[in-house]
Amino acid sequence: MIPLTPRILLVDESSADRESVRQMLSRDESTAWQFVEASTAEAGLHLCRTTQPDCVLLEYRLPDLTGIEFLNRLKTETDQTTRCAVIMLTCQGNEAIAVQAMKRGADDYLPKSCDVESLICAMRSAMEKRMLRQQLAQHRLELARLSKAERNATLKADSAVQAFRESEKRFRTMVNAMPQLGWITRADGHVFWYNKRWYEYTGTTPAEMEGWGWQRVHDPAVLPVVLERWNACLVTGLPFEMEFPLRRADGQYRTFLTRVQPLKDRDGKVVQWFGTNTDVTDLHASEALQLALAGGQIGTWHRNIATGEITWNDQCKRIFGISPDSTVTYERFLNSLHQDDRDRADRAIQISLETGADYEIEFRSVWPDGSVHWVAAKGRAEFDSNGRAISLQGAAIDISRRKETEQQIASLNADLERRTRELQDANKDLEAFAYSVSHDLRAPLRAIDGFSKIVLADFGSLIPDEARQYLIDVRTNTQRMGLLVDDLLQFARLGRQAVQPQSVRTEDLVRRCLDELKPTWEGRLIEIQIDNLPACRGDPALLKQVWMNLLANAIKYTVKRSPAKIEIGGRVNKDGLEYFVKDNGVGFDMRYSHKLFNVFQRLHRLEEYEGTGVGLAIVKRIIQRHGGRVRAEALPEMGATFSFELPIEGSFK
Amino acid sequence: MIEGIVEILLVEDNPDDIKLAQYAFQKNHLINTVHIVRDGAEALEFLFCTGRYAGRQIENPPKVVLLDLKLPLVDGIEVLRQLKSNPQTQSIPVVVMTSSREESDVVESYKLGVNSYIVKPVDFDQFTDVVQKLGYYWLLLNQSPTLEA
């Protein structure tokens, strides 16, 4: 588009030529041309600046400058973007000038001889070019403006991103530095980042933990509850808080307080979750410790060595019988002790401060009311890097009741020892008595028997038969009493004789006993059956006594049977070894079986069966001392079975 | 009795046992060679020829000593110990005769070198048997070694 009234600047020294151009263009009725004219280059340049022509028709040959120089000046002195269109119109035509002019910014080059249509066409074209140039410039300007704004915007965005990155870096550094475990999840709970502490604590790798991998460090017993609550928070968007155990790299579980905060966008939609796990195990332990201290009525105290300041908790003050609001000094502490314990306590504390060894003392605290209380105290000194004692701290507990109990126990023990000694003395007396019986009771019996025998042997013919029979009875009785004394002594000896256990081949032992007893059944018919007799552990001499007594009984009480039958056997059962001696003898009534194993208890008349009534008591005592037990089963006239059990390993008394 | 040759020294304080022993010796024709002392102290004087027996010759010891353990003044175990620890008397055979079955007595006696140990039975027949066997064994069969002064 060209302006409706284009302003044309004619720069030509020749006024005739200027007139000729004006005349030529005025013939064009479609355009209301306006003209300004200059005869020199300088005037032309001036008018360019002041009148802002749309198009300049420039003669090459000017009085002051050439057309080229004009173009140069125009180029440097005016705004290129708004500069007018320039057509070089000259008679001085040659191609070199035309090229030069075009290079210097001329829009076209025409000879003055050109026709009007060519001129107008060239002018229009130049002006259109100028218009386009102006528009282009404007567009460029706009573009430049726009691109600047855009660049600014981008710059801003960049710095925001940068700031965000910085912030996130700082955040992660901070989260990595904090002692808690920390992590970030997506809105759906998928964990995409853990801090270093997490990996250090759990000993896991990012690959293992990504997403929902954290479940593997949870206690399987607690995990379902954790998942339930966490999933609920993911749905509601509410913060999560819970305590649960997490497994440490070494496999140990520690308790963590876990908090998860949602990060929301402007619309309140959860974007991420930020979680922390704080180890509260020690906190709990410390709470537990406080509880324990309170529950155990344990006084605690702390002494600053440099300042001498001493802090006691209330319980500690209670232990020493002083009011909770009173202040404590080391001297006051020492003075509150029983005077006999002061030096000892002070020394223990000083040694601990010098050597660093813990101290543990018991002392008496004398309360202001004069009452005496036993206290046990433990203390430990803390030292700085130079080995200087900084503080001393510890705990104290009232042990008065324990002391009281200890004294009671000591007194009971003394009592027990005294009674044991008395019993031992009594036992010695009994031993002495038994020894004395052994000597003194047997001597007169021997005399009675001896003199009766002498009377019978040397004076038998002088006394009546009846008297002689009585003397024989005297001898029978003295001999029986001798046996009784012997048995009784043996029974008494069992009480103090030590059981010396060794492995015993029972079958050999039984056969030896039967050999020794053989003379007692001379002339009788006895069928003896020996079954399995397992070996055992026991005192061979004492066990021999058991078998001798049981076998002798079986032989004795079958005296009226022919054939007499004696069965001997044994077996291993779950409690130990069991042996028995079974006979087909006279038996006894089970109603009296409880008397059977007692001393001097006899179930048969003496004239029927000889005996002192001590044999089974000896059996019972020996078996009991081997940790076993005895049993008897019988029916009158149907035989008897005596059995005894021995523990396999033996628990000898 | 001191004048004759003593073959048997009976150390016994119980008068009944003495009587019974004498009866048994008599029955076995040993009575003339038996000297009886009533306590441990007298036994030691006899054996070592001191005190009441200072006139005795230690070179003529009894062929056998029958020694009760329970004795007044010095007990039988002590007599045995002194007898067996002295070179001049240690070869005299000693038979301990006691009513005690106490194991400690038996063990102690054998430790001290007793030649035989018998428990006096209540049954007098057995006692007579014992004396008879003793007589044969120690007086007739068993020659005591000659003493070197």
Short mmCIF file of C-alpha atoms in Angstrom, two decimals, chain B residues 7-87:
data_model
loop_
_atom_site.label_atom_id
_atom_site.label_comp_id
_atom_site.label_asym_id
_atom_site.label_seq_id
_atom_site.Cartn_x
_atom_site.Cartn_y
_atom_site.Cartn_z
CA GLU B 7 53.08 -119.88 126.81
CA ILE B 8 49.89 -117.83 126.64
CA LEU B 9 49.29 -114.31 127.93
CA LEU B 10 45.58 -113.60 128.34
CA VAL B 11 44.79 -109.89 128.59
CA GLU B 12 41.22 -109.73 129.84
CA ASP B 13 39.41 -107.68 132.44
CA ASN B 14 36.02 -109.40 132.43
CA PRO B 15 36.06 -112.03 135.26
CA ASP B 16 33.37 -114.11 133.57
CA ASP B 17 35.33 -114.24 130.33
CA ILE B 18 38.43 -115.15 132.35
CA LYS B 19 36.62 -117.98 134.02
CA LEU B 20 35.22 -119.24 130.78
CA ALA B 21 38.61 -118.96 129.11
CA GLN B 22 40.25 -120.81 131.99
CA TYR B 23 37.62 -123.54 131.65
CA ALA B 24 38.32 -123.81 127.96
CA PHE B 25 42.09 -123.89 128.51
CA GLN B 26 41.65 -126.49 131.15
CA LYS B 27 39.59 -128.67 128.87
CA ASN B 28 42.38 -128.39 126.34
CA HIS B 29 45.15 -128.96 128.87
CA LEU B 30 46.67 -125.56 128.36
CA ILE B 31 45.92 -124.02 131.72
CA ASN B 32 49.39 -124.30 133.26
CA THR B 33 50.98 -122.16 130.67
CA VAL B 34 48.44 -119.30 130.81
CA HIS B 35 49.20 -116.03 132.58
CA ILE B 36 46.38 -113.56 133.00
CA VAL B 37 46.67 -109.78 133.26
CA ARG B 38 43.64 -107.59 133.97
CA ASP B 39 44.41 -104.34 132.19
CA GLY B 40 46.46 -102.80 129.41
CA ALA B 41 49.07 -101.28 131.71
CA GLU B 42 49.81 -104.62 133.35
CA ALA B 43 49.99 -106.24 129.93
CA LEU B 44 52.65 -103.76 128.85
CA GLU B 45 54.66 -104.28 132.07
CA PHE B 46 54.54 -108.03 131.51
CA LEU B 47 55.53 -107.85 127.88
CA PHE B 48 58.32 -105.30 128.36
CA CYS B 49 59.44 -106.77 131.72
CA THR B 50 58.96 -103.56 133.68
CA GLY B 51 57.24 -102.57 136.95
CA ARG B 52 55.58 -105.56 138.50
CA TYR B 53 57.27 -107.81 135.95
CA ALA B 54 60.78 -106.26 136.11
CA GLY B 55 62.23 -109.64 137.00
CA ARG B 56 61.02 -111.26 133.79
CA GLN B 57 63.35 -111.96 130.90
CA ILE B 58 62.33 -110.24 127.73
CA GLU B 59 64.12 -113.00 125.87
CA ASN B 60 61.34 -115.38 126.99
CA PRO B 61 58.23 -113.89 125.48
CA PRO B 62 54.85 -115.69 125.52
CA LYS B 63 54.13 -117.91 122.54
CA VAL B 64 50.89 -116.02 121.93
CA VAL B 65 49.02 -113.03 123.35
CA LEU B 66 45.24 -113.18 123.54
CA LEU B 67 44.26 -109.56 123.74
CA ASP B 68 40.91 -108.05 124.57
CA LEU B 69 40.43 -104.58 123.11
CA LYS B 70 38.28 -103.00 125.75
CA LEU B 71 40.57 -102.74 128.74
CA PRO B 72 41.01 -100.48 131.72
CA LEU B 73 43.94 -97.98 131.89
CA VAL B 74 45.49 -98.71 128.52
CA ASP B 75 43.22 -100.07 125.80
CA GLY B 76 44.00 -103.09 123.68
CA ILE B 77 44.71 -101.14 120.51
CA GLU B 78 47.43 -99.16 122.38
CA VAL B 79 48.95 -102.37 123.78
CA LEU B 80 48.99 -103.79 120.26
CA ARG B 81 50.60 -100.64 118.87
CA GLN B 82 53.44 -100.67 121.42
CA LEU B 83 53.99 -104.38 121.02
CA LYS B 84 54.20 -104.20 117.24
CA SER B 85 56.36 -101.09 117.13
CA ASN B 86 59.09 -102.50 119.33
CA PRO B 87 61.63 -104.75 117.57
#
